[in-house]
JSON list of C-alpha atoms in Angstrom, two decimals:
[
{"chain": "U", "resi": 1, "resn": "VAL", "atom": "CA", "xyz": [70.63, -42.27, 147.36]},
{"chain": "U", "resi": 2, "resn": "GLN", "atom": "CA", "xyz": [68.00, -44.97, 147.49]},
{"chain": "U", "resi": 3, "resn": "LEU", "atom": "CA", "xyz": [64.47, -43.96, 146.61]},
{"chain": "U", "resi": 4, "resn": "GLN", "atom": "CA", "xyz": [61.38, -45.99, 147.42]},
{"chain": "U", "resi": 5, "resn": "ALA", "atom": "CA", "xyz": [58.18, -44.85, 145.74]},
{"chain": "U", "resi": 6, "resn": "SER", "atom": "CA", "xyz": [54.64, -45.87, 146.54]},
{"chain": "U", "resi": 7, "resn": "GLY", "atom": "CA", "xyz": [51.17, -44.98, 145.37]},
{"chain": "U", "resi": 8, "resn": "GLY", "atom": "CA", "xyz": [49.92, -44.93, 141.85]},
{"chain": "U", "resi": 9, "resn": "GLY", "atom": "CA", "xyz": [47.34, -47.22, 140.34]},
{"chain": "U", "resi": 10, "resn": "LEU", "atom": "CA", "xyz": [44.20, -46.93, 138.25]},
{"chain": "U", "resi": 11, "resn": "VAL", "atom": "CA", "xyz": [41.85, -43.97, 138.54]},
{"chain": "U", "resi": 12, "resn": "GLN", "atom": "CA", "xyz": [39.08, -42.50, 136.46]},
{"chain": "U", "resi": 13, "resn": "ALA", "atom": "CA", "xyz": [39.50, -39.16, 134.76]},
{"chain": "U", "resi": 14, "resn": "GLY", "atom": "CA", "xyz": [38.82, -36.36, 137.20]},
{"chain": "U", "resi": 15, "resn": "GLY", "atom": "CA", "xyz": [40.00, -38.40, 140.14]},
{"chain": "U", "resi": 16, "resn": "SER", "atom": "CA", "xyz": [42.94, -37.96, 142.49]},
{"chain": "U", "resi": 17, "resn": "LEU", "atom": "CA", "xyz": [45.98, -39.97, 143.47]},
{"chain": "U", "resi": 18, "resn": "ARG", "atom": "CA", "xyz": [48.91, -39.45, 145.79]},
{"chain": "U", "resi": 19, "resn": "LEU", "atom": "CA", "xyz": [52.44, -40.61, 145.17]},
{"chain": "U", "resi": 20, "resn": "SER", "atom": "CA", "xyz": [54.99, -40.83, 147.95]},
{"chain": "U", "resi": 21, "resn": "CYS", "atom": "CA", "xyz": [58.71, -41.41, 147.92]},
{"chain": "U", "resi": 22, "resn": "ALA", "atom": "CA", "xyz": [61.13, -42.01, 150.77]},
{"chain": "U", "resi": 23, "resn": "ALA", "atom": "CA", "xyz": [64.80, -41.17, 150.27]},
{"chain": "U", "resi": 24, "resn": "SER", "atom": "CA", "xyz": [67.63, -42.71, 152.21]},
{"chain": "U", "resi": 25, "resn": "ARG", "atom": "CA", "xyz": [70.35, -40.15, 152.47]},
{"chain": "U", "resi": 26, "resn": "ILE", "atom": "CA", "xyz": [73.16, -41.70, 154.47]},
{"chain": "U", "resi": 27, "resn": "GLY", "atom": "CA", "xyz": [76.33, -40.43, 152.85]},
{"chain": "U", "resi": 28, "resn": "PHE", "atom": "CA", "xyz": [74.49, -37.87, 150.74]},
{"chain": "U", "resi": 29, "resn": "THR", "atom": "CA", "xyz": [73.24, -34.30, 150.95]},
{"chain": "U", "resi": 30, "resn": "ILE", "atom": "CA", "xyz": [69.96, -34.02, 149.08]},
{"chain": "U", "resi": 31, "resn": "LYS", "atom": "CA", "xyz": [69.51, -30.81, 147.13]},
{"chain": "U", "resi": 32, "resn": "ALA", "atom": "CA", "xyz": [66.10, -31.50, 145.59]},
{"chain": "U", "resi": 33, "resn": "LEU", "atom": "CA", "xyz": [63.46, -34.21, 145.35]},
{"chain": "U", "resi": 34, "resn": "GLY", "atom": "CA", "xyz": [60.94, -34.55, 142.60]},
{"chain": "U", "resi": 35, "resn": "TRP", "atom": "CA", "xyz": [59.02, -36.58, 140.09]},
{"chain": "U", "resi": 36, "resn": "TYR", "atom": "CA", "xyz": [59.43, -37.35, 136.40]},
{"chain": "U", "resi": 37, "resn": "ARG", "atom": "CA", "xyz": [57.12, -39.37, 134.21]},
{"chain": "U", "resi": 38, "resn": "GLN", "atom": "CA", "xyz": [57.33, -41.30, 130.99]},
{"chain": "U", "resi": 39, "resn": "ALA", "atom": "CA", "xyz": [54.31, -42.11, 128.88]},
{"chain": "U", "resi": 40, "resn": "PRO", "atom": "CA", "xyz": [54.39, -44.88, 126.28]},
{"chain": "U", "resi": 41, "resn": "GLY", "atom": "CA", "xyz": [56.31, -43.75, 123.21]},
{"chain": "U", "resi": 42, "resn": "LYS", "atom": "CA", "xyz": [57.31, -40.45, 124.78]},
{"chain": "U", "resi": 43, "resn": "GLN", "atom": "CA", "xyz": [60.38, -39.04, 126.42]},
{"chain": "U", "resi": 44, "resn": "ARG", "atom": "CA", "xyz": [60.73, -38.82, 130.15]},
{"chain": "U", "resi": 45, "resn": "GLU", "atom": "CA", "xyz": [59.66, -35.39, 131.40]},
{"chain": "U", "resi": 46, "resn": "LEU", "atom": "CA", "xyz": [59.80, -33.44, 134.62]},
{"chain": "U", "resi": 47, "resn": "VAL", "atom": "CA", "xyz": [56.51, -33.31, 136.49]},
{"chain": "U", "resi": 48, "resn": "ALA", "atom": "CA", "xyz": [57.54, -31.37, 139.58]},
{"chain": "U", "resi": 49, "resn": "ASP", "atom": "CA", "xyz": [60.43, -30.91, 141.92]},
{"chain": "U", "resi": 50, "resn": "MET", "atom": "CA", "xyz": [61.19, -29.07, 145.13]},
{"chain": "U", "resi": 51, "resn": "ASP", "atom": "CA", "xyz": [64.55, -27.91, 146.40]},
{"chain": "U", "resi": 52, "resn": "ASP", "atom": "CA", "xyz": [65.83, -27.44, 149.92]},
{"chain": "U", "resi": 53, "resn": "ALA", "atom": "CA", "xyz": [64.82, -23.79, 149.92]},
{"chain": "U", "resi": 54, "resn": "GLY", "atom": "CA", "xyz": [61.23, -24.81, 149.31]},
{"chain": "U", "resi": 55, "resn": "SER", "atom": "CA", "xyz": [61.07, -23.65, 145.72]},
{"chain": "U", "resi": 56, "resn": "ARG", "atom": "CA", "xyz": [58.69, -25.67, 143.61]},
{"chain": "U", "resi": 57, "resn": "ASN", "atom": "CA", "xyz": [58.87, -26.24, 139.90]},
{"chain": "U", "resi": 58, "resn": "TYR", "atom": "CA", "xyz": [56.00, -27.70, 137.88]},
{"chain": "U", "resi": 59, "resn": "ALA", "atom": "CA", "xyz": [55.49, -28.78, 134.32]},
{"chain": "U", "resi": 60, "resn": "GLU", "atom": "CA", "xyz": [53.04, -26.50, 132.61]},
{"chain": "U", "resi": 61, "resn": "SER", "atom": "CA", "xyz": [50.73, -29.42, 131.89]},
{"chain": "U", "resi": 62, "resn": "VAL", "atom": "CA", "xyz": [50.20, -30.16, 135.61]},
{"chain": "U", "resi": 63, "resn": "GLU", "atom": "CA", "xyz": [50.27, -26.63, 137.02]},
{"chain": "U", "resi": 64, "resn": "GLY", "atom": "CA", "xyz": [47.24, -26.08, 139.23]},
{"chain": "U", "resi": 65, "resn": "ARG", "atom": "CA", "xyz": [46.34, -29.78, 139.38]},
{"chain": "U", "resi": 66, "resn": "PHE", "atom": "CA", "xyz": [49.39, -31.36, 141.02]},
{"chain": "U", "resi": 67, "resn": "PHE", "atom": "CA", "xyz": [51.02, -30.31, 144.27]},
{"chain": "U", "resi": 68, "resn": "ILE", "atom": "CA", "xyz": [54.47, -31.38, 145.47]},
{"chain": "U", "resi": 69, "resn": "SER", "atom": "CA", "xyz": [55.42, -31.36, 149.11]},
{"chain": "U", "resi": 70, "resn": "ARG", "atom": "CA", "xyz": [58.37, -32.51, 151.19]},
{"chain": "U", "resi": 71, "resn": "ASP", "atom": "CA", "xyz": [58.86, -33.67, 154.73]},
{"chain": "U", "resi": 72, "resn": "TYR", "atom": "CA", "xyz": [62.43, -32.63, 155.39]},
{"chain": "U", "resi": 73, "resn": "ALA", "atom": "CA", "xyz": [62.68, -34.49, 158.69]},
{"chain": "U", "resi": 74, "resn": "GLU", "atom": "CA", "xyz": [61.49, -37.77, 157.19]},
{"chain": "U", "resi": 75, "resn": "ASN", "atom": "CA", "xyz": [63.16, -37.10, 153.83]},
{"chain": "U", "resi": 76, "resn": "THR", "atom": "CA", "xyz": [60.07, -37.87, 151.85]},
{"chain": "U", "resi": 77, "resn": "VAL", "atom": "CA", "xyz": [58.45, -36.21, 148.86]},
{"chain": "U", "resi": 78, "resn": "ASN", "atom": "CA", "xyz": [54.80, -36.45, 147.95]},
{"chain": "U", "resi": 79, "resn": "LEU", "atom": "CA", "xyz": [52.92, -35.65, 144.78]},
{"chain": "U", "resi": 80, "resn": "GLN", "atom": "CA", "xyz": [49.23, -35.01, 145.20]},
{"chain": "U", "resi": 81, "resn": "MET", "atom": "CA", "xyz": [47.50, -35.26, 141.85]},
{"chain": "U", "resi": 82, "resn": "HIS", "atom": "CA", "xyz": [44.02, -33.88, 141.27]},
{"chain": "U", "resi": 83, "resn": "ASN", "atom": "CA", "xyz": [41.73, -33.71, 138.26]},
{"chain": "U", "resi": 84, "resn": "LEU", "atom": "CA", "xyz": [43.70, -36.43, 136.55]},
{"chain": "U", "resi": 85, "resn": "LYS", "atom": "CA", "xyz": [43.44, -36.73, 132.79]},
{"chain": "U", "resi": 86, "resn": "PRO", "atom": "CA", "xyz": [44.07, -39.71, 130.49]},
{"chain": "U", "resi": 87, "resn": "GLU", "atom": "CA", "xyz": [47.17, -37.91, 129.23]},
{"chain": "U", "resi": 88, "resn": "ASP", "atom": "CA", "xyz": [48.62, -38.13, 132.74]},
{"chain": "U", "resi": 89, "resn": "THR", "atom": "CA", "xyz": [48.92, -41.87, 132.24]},
{"chain": "U", "resi": 90, "resn": "ALA", "atom": "CA", "xyz": [52.58, -42.75, 132.61]},
{"chain": "U", "resi": 91, "resn": "VAL", "atom": "CA", "xyz": [55.20, -44.39, 134.74]},
{"chain": "U", "resi": 92, "resn": "TYR", "atom": "CA", "xyz": [56.16, -41.90, 137.42]},
{"chain": "U", "resi": 93, "resn": "TYR", "atom": "CA", "xyz": [59.71, -41.85, 138.78]},
{"chain": "U", "resi": 94, "resn": "CYS", "atom": "CA", "xyz": [60.91, -40.35, 142.01]},
{"chain": "U", "resi": 95, "resn": "THR", "atom": "CA", "xyz": [64.20, -38.49, 141.64]},
{"chain": "U", "resi": 96, "resn": "ALA", "atom": "CA", "xyz": [66.78, -36.89, 143.87]},
{"chain": "U", "resi": 97, "resn": "ARG", "atom": "CA", "xyz": [69.54, -34.43, 143.11]},
{"chain": "U", "resi": 98, "resn": "ALA", "atom": "CA", "xyz": [72.27, -34.94, 145.66]},
{"chain": "U", "resi": 99, "resn": "THR", "atom": "CA", "xyz": [75.95, -34.69, 146.45]},
{"chain": "U", "resi": 100, "resn": "ARG", "atom": "CA", "xyz": [78.04, -37.27, 148.20]},
{"chain": "U", "resi": 101, "resn": "TRP", "atom": "CA", "xyz": [79.46, -36.10, 151.49]},
{"chain": "U", "resi": 102, "resn": "GLY", "atom": "CA", "xyz": [82.75, -34.36, 150.90]},
{"chain": "U", "resi": 103, "resn": "ARG", "atom": "CA", "xyz": [82.06, -33.78, 147.20]},
{"chain": "U", "resi": 104, "resn": "SER", "atom": "CA", "xyz": [80.52, -30.85, 145.33]},
{"chain": "U", "resi": 105, "resn": "ASN", "atom": "CA", "xyz": [79.25, -32.37, 142.11]},
{"chain": "U", "resi": 106, "resn": "VAL", "atom": "CA", "xyz": [75.51, -32.90, 141.99]},
{"chain": "U", "resi": 107, "resn": "SER", "atom": "CA", "xyz": [74.16, -36.16, 140.58]},
{"chain": "U", "resi": 108, "resn": "THR", "atom": "CA", "xyz": [70.65, -37.30, 139.80]},
{"chain": "U", "resi": 109, "resn": "TYR", "atom": "CA", "xyz": [69.33, -40.52, 141.31]},
{"chain": "U", "resi": 110, "resn": "TRP", "atom": "CA", "xyz": [66.25, -42.42, 140.24]},
{"chain": "U", "resi": 111, "resn": "GLY", "atom": "CA", "xyz": [63.80, -44.63, 142.05]},
{"chain": "U", "resi": 112, "resn": "GLN", "atom": "CA", "xyz": [61.79, -47.43, 140.54]},
{"chain": "U", "resi": 113, "resn": "GLY", "atom": "CA", "xyz": [58.79, -46.29, 138.56]},
{"chain": "U", "resi": 114, "resn": "THR", "atom": "CA", "xyz": [55.21, -46.50, 139.66]},
{"chain": "U", "resi": 115, "resn": "LEU", "atom": "CA", "xyz": [52.44, -46.74, 137.10]},
{"chain": "U", "resi": 116, "resn": "VAL", "atom": "CA", "xyz": [49.59, -44.26, 137.03]},
{"chain": "U", "resi": 117, "resn": "THR", "atom": "CA", "xyz": [46.74, -45.11, 134.69]},
{"chain": "U", "resi": 118, "resn": "VAL", "atom": "CA", "xyz": [43.90, -42.68, 134.11]},
{"chain": "U", "resi": 119, "resn": "SER", "atom": "CA", "xyz": [40.87, -44.08, 132.35]},
{"chain": "U", "resi": 120, "resn": "SER", "atom": "CA", "xyz": [38.54, -41.89, 130.33]}
]
């Protein structure tokens, strides 16, 4: 699965940003799309993901401020981020959980990161 992310940038605290990611799925069945982030000196963590049934999963730290959505026809996933805080500053990675056609094991695929910087 190839993942192409866009969005990100610099925003003041309290502002909003939108991240988008397009997934190419030829040869794959995508089970879920989502976003992780990694702040300097910290481990990579799940921000939000959404499976094919429409179930959403959010990190507690972003619950109520971030909203994940998918366009199943276009195979894209978006992350709308509101009320951003300096602690949201991180590199954000688009991810996909998918199986290759004809196989049952699920693998995780990563896109290139996009930097989100929130100034105080």
